[in-house]
CSV table of C-alpha atoms and ligand atoms in Angstrom, one decimal:
chain,number,residue,atom,x,y,z
A,14,MET,CA,46.2,212.9,145.1
A,15,GLY,CA,43.2,213.1,142.7
A,16,GLU,CA,43.1,211.6,139.2
A,17,THR,CA,46.4,212.2,137.4
A,18,GLY,CA,46.6,214.3,134.2
A,19,PHE,CA,46.7,212.8,130.7
A,20,THR,CA,50.5,212.7,130.2
A,21,THR,CA,51.4,211.8,133.8
A,22,ALA,CA,49.0,208.8,133.6
A,23,LEU,CA,50.8,207.7,130.4
A,24,LEU,CA,54.3,207.9,131.9
A,25,HIS,CA,53.6,206.4,135.3
A,26,GLY,CA,51.6,203.4,136.6
A,27,THR,CA,53.0,201.2,133.9
A,28,GLU,CA,55.6,199.5,136.1
A,29,GLY,CA,55.7,195.7,135.9
A,30,PHE,CA,57.9,195.1,132.8
A,31,PRO,CA,60.7,192.5,133.2
A,32,GLN,CA,63.9,193.6,135.0
A,33,GLY,CA,62.3,196.9,135.8
A,34,GLY,CA,62.3,198.1,132.2
A,35,THR,CA,60.5,201.4,131.7
A,36,LEU,CA,59.2,200.1,128.4
A,37,PRO,CA,57.8,196.7,127.3
A,38,PRO,CA,60.4,194.4,125.7
A,39,VAL,CA,59.9,193.6,122.1
A,40,ALA,CA,58.8,190.0,121.9
A,41,GLN,CA,59.9,189.6,118.3
A,42,VAL,CA,58.9,185.9,118.1
A,43,ASN,CA,56.3,184.0,116.3
A,44,ALA,CA,55.7,181.2,118.8
A,45,PHE,CA,56.1,180.6,122.6
A,46,ARG,CA,57.7,177.4,123.8
A,47,TYR,CA,56.3,175.3,126.7
A,48,GLU,CA,57.9,172.6,128.7
A,49,ARG,CA,54.7,170.5,129.0
A,50,MET,CA,52.1,169.9,126.3
A,51,GLU,CA,49.4,170.1,128.9
A,52,ASP,CA,50.3,173.8,129.6
A,53,LEU,CA,50.0,174.7,125.9
A,54,GLU,CA,46.7,172.9,125.7
A,55,ARG,CA,45.4,175.0,128.7
A,56,VAL,CA,46.6,178.2,127.0
A,57,PHE,CA,44.6,177.2,123.9
A,58,GLU,CA,41.6,176.5,126.0
A,59,HIS,CA,41.9,179.9,127.6
A,60,LYS,CA,42.2,178.2,131.0
A,61,GLN,CA,45.7,179.4,131.6
A,62,ALA,CA,47.2,182.8,130.9
A,63,GLY,CA,50.0,182.7,128.4
A,64,TYR,CA,50.9,183.2,124.8
A,65,ALA,CA,51.0,180.6,122.1
A,66,TYR,CA,51.4,182.3,118.7
A,67,SER,CA,51.9,186.0,117.9
A,68,ARG,CA,48.9,186.2,115.5
A,69,ILE,CA,46.7,185.4,118.5
A,70,GLY,CA,48.6,187.3,121.2
A,71,ASN,CA,52.0,188.8,122.0
A,72,PRO,CA,53.2,190.5,125.2
A,73,THR,CA,54.4,193.7,123.4
A,74,VAL,CA,51.1,194.0,121.7
A,75,THR,CA,49.3,193.3,125.0
A,76,ALA,CA,51.2,196.2,126.5
A,77,PHE,CA,50.0,198.5,123.7
A,78,GLU,CA,46.4,197.2,123.9
A,79,GLN,CA,46.4,197.8,127.7
A,80,ARG,CA,47.7,201.3,127.3
A,81,ILE,CA,45.1,202.4,124.7
A,82,ASN,CA,42.4,200.6,126.6
A,83,ALA,CA,43.3,202.6,129.7
A,84,LEU,CA,43.5,205.9,127.8
A,85,GLU,CA,40.0,205.3,126.4
A,86,HIS,CA,38.6,204.0,129.8
A,87,GLY,CA,37.6,200.8,127.9
A,88,GLN,CA,36.9,197.2,129.0
A,89,GLY,CA,39.2,195.5,126.5
A,90,ALA,CA,41.1,196.2,123.3
A,91,VAL,CA,42.6,194.3,120.4
A,92,ALA,CA,45.4,195.8,118.3
A,93,CYS,CA,45.3,195.2,114.5
A,94,ALA,CA,47.7,195.4,111.6
A,95,SER,CA,46.2,198.7,110.4
A,96,GLY,CA,43.3,201.1,111.0
A,97,MET,CA,41.5,199.4,108.1
A,98,ALA,CA,42.1,195.9,109.6
A,99,ALA,CA,40.6,197.2,112.8
A,100,LEU,CA,37.5,198.7,111.1
A,101,THR,CA,37.0,195.5,109.1
A,102,ALA,CA,37.2,193.2,112.1
A,103,ALA,CA,34.9,195.5,114.2
A,104,ILE,CA,32.2,195.6,111.5
A,105,LEU,CA,32.3,191.9,110.6
A,106,ALA,CA,32.1,191.0,114.3
A,107,VAL,CA,28.5,192.4,114.4
A,108,CYS,CA,27.2,192.4,110.9
A,109,ARG,CA,26.5,189.6,108.5
A,110,SER,CA,24.8,189.2,105.1
A,111,GLY,CA,21.5,191.0,105.0
A,112,ASP,CA,22.4,193.5,107.7
A,113,GLU,CA,22.6,197.2,107.3
A,114,ILE,CA,24.9,199.9,108.7
A,115,ILE,CA,24.2,203.6,109.0
A,116,ALA,CA,27.3,205.7,108.5
A,117,GLY,CA,28.3,209.3,108.3
A,118,ARG,CA,28.9,210.8,104.9
A,119,GLY,CA,32.2,212.6,105.2
A,120,LEU,CA,34.3,209.6,106.0
A,121,TYR,CA,37.9,208.8,105.2
A,122,GLY,CA,38.1,207.5,101.5
A,123,GLY,CA,39.4,204.1,102.5
A,124,THR,CA,36.4,203.5,104.8
A,125,ILE,CA,34.0,204.5,102.1
A,126,ASP,CA,35.7,202.0,99.8
A,127,LEU,CA,35.4,199.4,102.6
A,128,PHE,CA,31.7,199.9,102.7
A,129,HIS,CA,31.5,199.4,99.0
A,130,ASP,CA,33.5,196.1,99.4
A,131,LEU,CA,31.1,195.0,102.2
A,132,GLU,CA,28.2,195.2,99.7
A,133,GLN,CA,29.7,192.1,98.0
A,134,LEU,CA,29.2,190.3,101.4
A,135,GLY,CA,25.6,191.4,101.5
A,136,ILE,CA,26.2,194.1,104.1
A,137,HIS,CA,24.6,197.4,102.9
A,138,THR,CA,25.5,200.8,104.2
A,139,VAL,CA,23.1,203.8,104.3
A,140,PHE,CA,24.8,207.2,104.5
A,141,ALA,CA,23.4,209.8,106.8
A,142,GLU,CA,23.7,213.5,105.8
A,143,LYS,CA,24.1,214.6,109.4
A,144,MET,CA,25.5,212.5,112.2
A,145,THR,CA,23.0,213.7,114.8
A,146,GLY,CA,20.1,211.8,116.5
A,147,GLU,CA,17.6,213.5,114.1
A,148,GLY,CA,19.8,212.7,111.1
A,149,VAL,CA,20.1,209.0,112.0
A,150,ARG,CA,16.7,208.1,113.5
A,151,PRO,CA,14.7,208.1,110.2
A,152,LEU,CA,17.3,205.8,108.5
A,153,ILE,CA,17.0,203.0,111.1
A,154,THR,CA,15.2,199.9,109.8
A,155,ASP,CA,14.7,196.5,111.3
A,156,LYS,CA,17.9,195.4,109.4
A,157,THR,CA,20.1,198.0,111.0
A,158,ARG,CA,22.8,196.4,113.1
A,159,LEU,CA,25.4,199.2,113.5
A,160,VAL,CA,25.7,202.9,113.5
A,161,PHE,CA,29.2,204.1,112.6
A,162,GLY,CA,30.9,207.4,112.1
A,163,GLU,CA,34.1,209.4,112.6
A,164,VAL,CA,34.2,211.6,115.6
A,165,ILE,CA,35.9,214.3,113.5
A,166,SER,CA,35.6,213.1,109.9
A,167,ASN,CA,38.8,213.1,107.8
A,168,PRO,CA,39.0,215.4,105.9
A,169,ALA,CA,35.6,217.0,106.0
A,170,GLN,CA,35.8,217.8,109.8
A,171,GLN,CA,32.1,217.0,110.3
A,172,VAL,CA,31.6,216.2,113.9
A,173,LEU,CA,29.6,213.3,115.2
A,174,ASP,CA,27.2,214.3,117.9
A,175,ILE,CA,28.0,211.2,120.0
A,176,PRO,CA,25.4,211.6,122.8
A,177,SER,CA,22.4,212.2,120.4
A,178,VAL,CA,23.5,209.5,117.9
A,179,ALA,CA,24.1,207.0,120.6
A,180,ALA,CA,20.7,207.7,122.1
A,181,ALA,CA,19.0,207.1,118.7
A,182,ALA,CA,21.0,203.9,118.1
A,183,HIS,CA,20.4,202.5,121.5
A,184,GLU,CA,16.6,203.2,121.3
A,185,ALA,CA,16.7,200.8,118.3
A,186,GLY,CA,18.9,198.2,120.0
A,187,VAL,CA,21.9,199.0,117.9
A,188,PRO,CA,25.4,200.0,119.0
A,189,LEU,CA,27.4,203.0,118.0
A,190,PHE,CA,31.0,202.4,116.9
A,191,VAL,CA,33.2,205.4,116.2
A,192,ASP,CA,36.5,206.0,114.5
A,193,SER,CA,38.3,208.5,116.7
A,194,THR,CA,41.6,208.6,114.8
A,195,THR,CA,41.6,212.3,114.2
A,196,ALA,CA,40.1,213.2,117.6
A,197,THR,CA,42.5,211.0,119.6
A,198,PRO,CA,41.9,210.2,123.3
A,199,TRP,CA,43.4,213.6,124.1
A,200,LEU,CA,40.4,215.5,122.6
A,201,ILE,CA,37.7,213.1,123.7
A,202,ARG,CA,36.9,209.7,125.3
A,203,PRO,CA,34.0,208.6,123.1
A,204,LEU,CA,33.0,205.7,125.4
A,205,GLU,CA,32.2,208.3,128.1
A,206,LYS,CA,29.9,210.1,125.7
A,207,GLY,CA,27.8,207.1,124.8
A,208,ALA,CA,29.8,205.3,122.0
A,209,ASP,CA,30.0,201.5,122.4
A,210,ALA,CA,33.4,200.9,120.8
A,211,VAL,CA,36.2,203.1,119.6
A,212,ILE,CA,38.5,202.4,116.7
A,213,HIS,CA,41.7,204.1,115.9
A,214,SER,CA,44.2,204.0,113.1
A,215,SER,CA,47.2,204.2,115.4
A,216,SER,CA,49.3,204.8,112.3
A,217,LYS,CA,48.3,208.5,112.9
A,218,TYR,CA,48.4,210.5,116.1
A,219,ILE,CA,48.9,207.7,118.5
A,220,ASN,CA,52.1,206.6,116.9
A,221,GLY,CA,52.9,210.1,115.9
A,222,GLY,CA,56.3,209.5,114.4
A,223,GLY,CA,55.0,208.1,111.1
A,224,ASN,CA,56.9,204.8,111.7
A,225,ALA,CA,54.4,202.1,112.3
A,226,ILE,CA,51.1,201.2,110.7
A,227,GLY,CA,48.5,199.9,113.2
A,228,GLY,CA,45.0,200.0,114.4
A,229,ILE,CA,43.1,199.3,117.6
A,230,ILE,CA,39.5,198.5,118.7
A,231,VAL,CA,38.5,199.4,122.2
A,232,ASP,CA,35.2,198.0,123.6
A,233,GLY,CA,33.2,199.9,126.2
A,234,GLY,CA,31.7,196.6,127.4
A,235,LYS,CA,28.4,198.3,128.2
A,236,PHE,CA,26.2,197.5,125.2
A,237,ASP,CA,23.3,195.1,126.0
A,238,TRP,CA,23.4,192.8,122.9
A,239,ASN,CA,20.2,191.2,121.7
A,240,PHE,CA,21.5,188.0,120.2
A,241,GLU,CA,18.3,187.4,118.1
A,242,LYS,CA,18.9,190.7,116.4
A,243,HIS,CA,22.7,190.5,116.3
A,244,ALA,CA,22.7,186.9,115.0
A,245,ALA,CA,26.4,187.3,113.8
A,246,MET,CA,27.3,187.2,117.5
A,247,ALA,CA,24.8,184.6,118.7
A,248,GLU,CA,27.5,182.0,119.4
A,249,PHE,CA,28.9,184.3,122.0
A,250,ARG,CA,25.6,185.0,123.9
A,251,LYS,CA,26.9,183.6,127.2
A,252,PHE,CA,29.4,186.4,127.4
A,253,ARG,CA,26.6,189.0,127.3
A,254,ARG,CA,28.0,192.5,127.4
A,255,ARG,CA,31.5,191.2,126.7
A,256,ALA,CA,30.4,189.2,123.7
A,257,PHE,CA,31.9,191.7,121.1
A,258,MET,CA,35.4,191.6,122.6
A,259,VAL,CA,35.3,187.8,123.2
A,260,ARG,CA,34.1,187.3,119.6
A,261,LEU,CA,37.0,189.4,118.3
A,262,ARG,CA,39.6,188.0,120.5
A,263,THR,CA,38.9,184.3,120.3
A,264,ASP,CA,37.3,184.1,116.9
A,265,LEU,CA,37.0,186.7,114.2
A,266,TRP,CA,40.1,188.9,114.7
A,267,GLU,CA,42.2,185.9,115.2
A,268,ASN,CA,40.9,184.2,112.1
A,269,LEU,CA,41.1,187.3,109.8
A,270,GLY,CA,44.8,187.4,110.6
A,271,GLY,CA,45.2,191.1,110.8
A,272,CYS,CA,47.3,191.2,114.0
A,273,MET,CA,49.6,194.0,115.0
A,274,ALA,CA,53.3,193.3,114.6
A,275,PRO,CA,55.3,193.3,117.9
A,276,MET,CA,57.7,196.0,116.6
A,277,ASN,CA,54.8,198.2,115.5
A,278,ALA,CA,53.2,197.8,119.0
A,279,PHE,CA,56.5,198.9,120.6
A,280,LEU,CA,56.9,201.9,118.3
A,281,SER,CA,53.3,202.9,118.8
A,282,TYR,CA,53.6,202.4,122.6
A,283,ILE,CA,56.6,204.8,122.7
A,284,GLY,CA,54.8,207.2,120.4
A,285,SER,CA,51.7,207.3,122.6
A,286,GLU,CA,53.7,208.6,125.5
A,287,THR,CA,53.9,212.0,123.9
A,288,LEU,CA,50.4,212.1,122.5
A,289,GLY,CA,49.2,214.8,124.9
A,290,LEU,CA,52.3,217.0,124.3
A,291,ARG,CA,52.0,216.6,120.5
A,292,MET,CA,48.3,217.2,120.4
A,293,GLU,CA,48.6,220.4,122.4
A,294,ARG,CA,51.2,221.8,120.0
A,295,ILE,CA,49.4,220.4,116.9
A,296,CYS,CA,46.0,222.0,117.9
A,297,GLY,CA,47.7,225.3,118.6
A,298,ASN,CA,49.6,225.2,115.3
A,299,ALA,CA,46.5,224.3,113.4
A,300,ASP,CA,44.6,227.2,114.9
A,301,ALA,CA,47.3,229.6,114.1
A,302,LEU,CA,47.8,228.4,110.6
A,303,ALA,CA,44.0,228.4,109.8
A,304,ARG,CA,43.7,232.0,111.0
A,305,ALA,CA,46.7,233.0,108.9
A,306,LEU,CA,45.4,231.2,105.8
A,307,ALA,CA,42.0,232.8,106.2
A,308,GLY,CA,43.7,236.2,105.5
A,309,MET,CA,45.6,235.0,102.4
A,310,PRO,CA,44.2,236.0,99.0
A,311,GLY,CA,42.0,233.5,97.1
A,312,ILE,CA,42.1,230.9,100.0
A,313,GLN,CA,39.0,229.5,101.6
A,314,VAL,CA,39.9,227.7,104.8
A,315,SER,CA,38.0,225.2,106.8
A,316,TYR,CA,39.1,224.4,110.3
A,317,LEU,CA,36.9,223.2,113.2
A,318,GLY,CA,38.5,225.7,115.5
A,319,LEU,CA,37.3,228.6,113.5
A,320,GLU,CA,34.0,230.1,114.8
A,321,GLN,CA,32.4,230.1,111.4
A,322,HIS,CA,32.9,226.3,110.9
A,323,PRO,CA,29.3,224.8,110.9
A,324,ASP,CA,30.3,222.2,113.6
A,325,HIS,CA,32.4,224.5,115.8
A,326,ALA,CA,29.8,224.8,118.6
A,327,LEU,CA,29.2,221.1,118.6
A,328,ALA,CA,32.9,220.4,118.8
A,329,LYS,CA,33.4,223.0,121.5
A,330,GLY,CA,30.7,221.4,123.7
A,331,MET,CA,31.9,217.8,123.2
A,332,MET,CA,35.7,217.9,123.0
A,333,SER,CA,38.7,219.6,124.6
A,334,GLY,CA,40.1,220.9,121.3
A,335,PHE,CA,39.7,221.0,117.5
A,336,GLY,CA,42.4,218.7,116.2
A,337,GLY,CA,45.1,219.0,113.6
A,338,ILE,CA,43.5,218.7,110.2
A,339,LEU,CA,42.5,221.7,108.2
A,340,ASN,CA,41.5,222.0,104.5
A,341,PHE,CA,41.6,224.9,102.2
A,342,ARG,CA,40.3,225.5,98.7
A,343,ALA,CA,42.6,227.2,96.3
A,344,GLY,CA,40.2,228.3,93.6
A,345,SER,CA,41.3,225.7,91.0
A,346,ARG,CA,43.0,222.3,90.9
A,347,GLU,CA,46.0,223.8,89.1
A,348,ARG,CA,46.5,226.5,91.8
A,349,ALA,CA,46.2,223.8,94.5
A,350,TYR,CA,49.0,221.9,92.9
A,351,ARG,CA,51.2,225.0,92.4
A,352,ILE,CA,50.8,225.8,96.1
A,353,ILE,CA,51.4,222.3,97.3
A,354,ASN,CA,54.5,222.1,95.1
A,355,ALA,CA,55.9,225.4,96.4
A,356,LEU,CA,55.7,224.4,100.1
A,357,LYS,CA,59.2,223.9,101.7
A,358,TYR,CA,58.4,222.3,105.1
A,359,ALA,CA,55.0,220.7,104.5
A,360,ALA,CA,55.7,217.4,103.0
A,361,ILE,CA,53.6,215.9,100.2
A,362,ALA,CA,52.6,212.6,101.7
A,363,SER,CA,49.5,210.4,102.1
A,364,ASN,CA,49.3,210.4,105.9
A,365,ILE,CA,48.0,212.4,108.8
A,366,GLY,CA,49.0,212.7,112.5
A,367,ASP,CA,52.7,212.9,111.9
A,368,VAL,CA,55.0,215.2,113.8
A,369,ARG,CA,55.8,216.8,110.4
A,370,THR,CA,53.2,218.9,108.6
A,371,LEU,CA,51.8,216.9,105.6
A,372,VAL,CA,49.8,218.0,102.6
A,373,ILE,CA,47.9,216.3,99.9
A,374,HIS,CA,45.4,216.9,97.1
A,375,PRO,CA,42.7,214.4,98.3
A,376,ALA,CA,40.6,214.4,95.1
A,377,SER,CA,43.4,212.9,93.0
A,378,THR,CA,44.6,210.5,95.7
A,379,LEU,CA,42.5,209.4,98.7
A,380,TYR,CA,39.2,209.8,96.8
A,381,ILE,CA,40.4,208.5,93.4
A,382,ARG,CA,37.9,205.6,93.7
A,383,SER,CA,35.0,207.8,94.8
A,384,GLY,CA,32.4,209.5,92.6
A,385,VAL,CA,32.3,213.3,92.5
A,386,GLN,CA,29.1,213.4,94.6
A,387,GLU,CA,30.5,211.1,97.2
A,388,ARG,CA,33.8,213.0,97.5
A,389,GLU,CA,32.2,216.4,97.6
A,390,ALA,CA,29.9,215.1,100.4
A,391,ALA,CA,33.2,214.3,102.2
A,392,GLY,CA,34.3,217.9,101.7
A,393,VAL,CA,36.7,217.1,98.9
A,394,PHE,CA,36.5,219.4,95.9
A,395,ASP,CA,38.8,219.7,92.9
A,396,ASP,CA,40.6,222.6,94.5
A,397,THR,CA,40.8,221.2,98.1
A,398,VAL,CA,44.2,220.8,99.8
A,399,ARG,CA,44.3,218.8,103.1
A,400,VAL,CA,46.8,219.8,105.7
A,401,SER,CA,47.8,217.6,108.6
A,402,VAL,CA,49.5,220.1,110.8
A,403,GLY,CA,52.6,219.0,112.6
A,404,ILE,CA,54.7,220.3,115.6
A,405,GLU,CA,57.0,222.7,113.7
A,406,ASP,CA,57.4,226.2,115.0
A,407,PRO,CA,54.2,228.0,114.0
A,408,GLU,CA,56.0,231.0,112.6
A,409,ASP,CA,57.9,228.8,110.2
A,410,LEU,CA,54.8,227.0,109.1
A,411,ILE,CA,52.8,230.2,108.5
A,412,ALA,CA,55.8,231.7,106.6
A,413,ASP,CA,56.0,228.6,104.4
A,414,PHE,CA,52.3,228.6,103.5
A,415,ARG,CA,52.4,232.4,102.9
A,416,GLN,CA,55.3,232.1,100.4
A,417,ALA,CA,53.6,229.1,98.7
A,418,VAL,CA,50.3,230.9,98.3
A,419,GLU,CA,52.2,233.9,96.8
A,420,ALA,CA,54.2,231.6,94.5
A,421,GLY,CA,51.1,229.7,93.4
A,422,SER,CA,49.1,232.8,92.5
B,249,LIG,N1,40.4,206.0,109.8
B,249,LIG,C1,40.7,207.2,109.5
B,249,LIG,C2,40.0,208.4,110.0
B,249,LIG,C3,41.9,207.5,108.7
B,249,LIG,O1,42.3,208.7,108.4
B,249,LIG,C4,42.6,206.3,108.2
B,249,LIG,C5,43.8,206.5,107.3
B,249,LIG,O2,44.1,207.6,106.9
B,249,LIG,C6,42.1,205.1,108.5
B,249,LIG,C7,41.0,204.9,109.3
B,249,LIG,C8,42.8,203.9,108.0
B,249,LIG,O3,44.0,203.6,108.8
B,249,LIG,P1,45.2,202.8,108.3
B,249,LIG,O4,45.9,203.6,107.2
B,249,LIG,O5,46.1,202.6,109.5
B,249,LIG,O6,44.7,201.5,107.7
């Protein structure tokens, strides 16, 4: 047999749980007890496999880490309390005061806010208009330590041209880290396209059921670190290409304290088993809904799967689908609110990647701390509605949006 498909691989080859369990047990404990002090000492010294304390490691969390690492074809993963905890740990592992980051413009609002917070630590971010090799190359300076972007930015749906941005970053001795939350491993494996680490908010599509906040960092283990340049990692030079993961695992991530809770790892593990199935349905629904909305009066829709989207061709060449986020402009903030309030199935909620369709007015929520210019660069206007398309029956979704658009006119 050749390589198994996405969902088969998720459901099989995971044998090895105690008592033949088909799922990992939930190790809902803080600490692990040892008969002999010497053994616990060896665990602390990383000379013996084992768990000591759940902030540092937990078997249920390990099962989740191994699963996402395998999905991404990575060389190691650490699960975190949230997507933001994962982004913070990944960035702080490689950047210190005086360093610069180059980041895409149309990012998730929370990540833009994080870059503002990092200014206080002396880490400066330069935003690129276009996440292509040509867009990034002129911004690289001798202070640049990281290039970062979202594979499909939320909500702008700008696509990061991973191979060309990775080439530009690597020429300058800098890694490319990507947030692939909205793309998911079902649409793309960024490490295979040239990214050096992948970050997910697993709170979204990986979990899928909207029942556990979480995040994860997967290391490709291929980047050839220059420890003079990446002085933040100098202490870990002996680990060479594994230095990023070792620094996270044994130092920064452990000390920041943003570990994933065992129950959240369990729920996210279960959720991930249906990722392929859900994404297939979600992408199909998003496409159908976008095409239906495009024909509705006074609605200007933006979906990566539509041929007129500026990044459609790039997405088509790089990924196996177009994702589940779409935006539409309603003409005015008031009409946007009227449409949102008239929806019956689409729930008003600040989340994406749920099985349920969710809607939000991003300008007054997710981008409340951003300036007008910044949020408009992220594709968020006063009349923008973001839709995270779920797995409902497409006819019901389309009918719901149709009646809401009519009611809101
Ligand atoms: N990255 C992206 C693209 C997101 O959409 C989000 C949340 O919406 C995050 C990161 C943050 O994740 P979390 O809410 O799990 O901290």
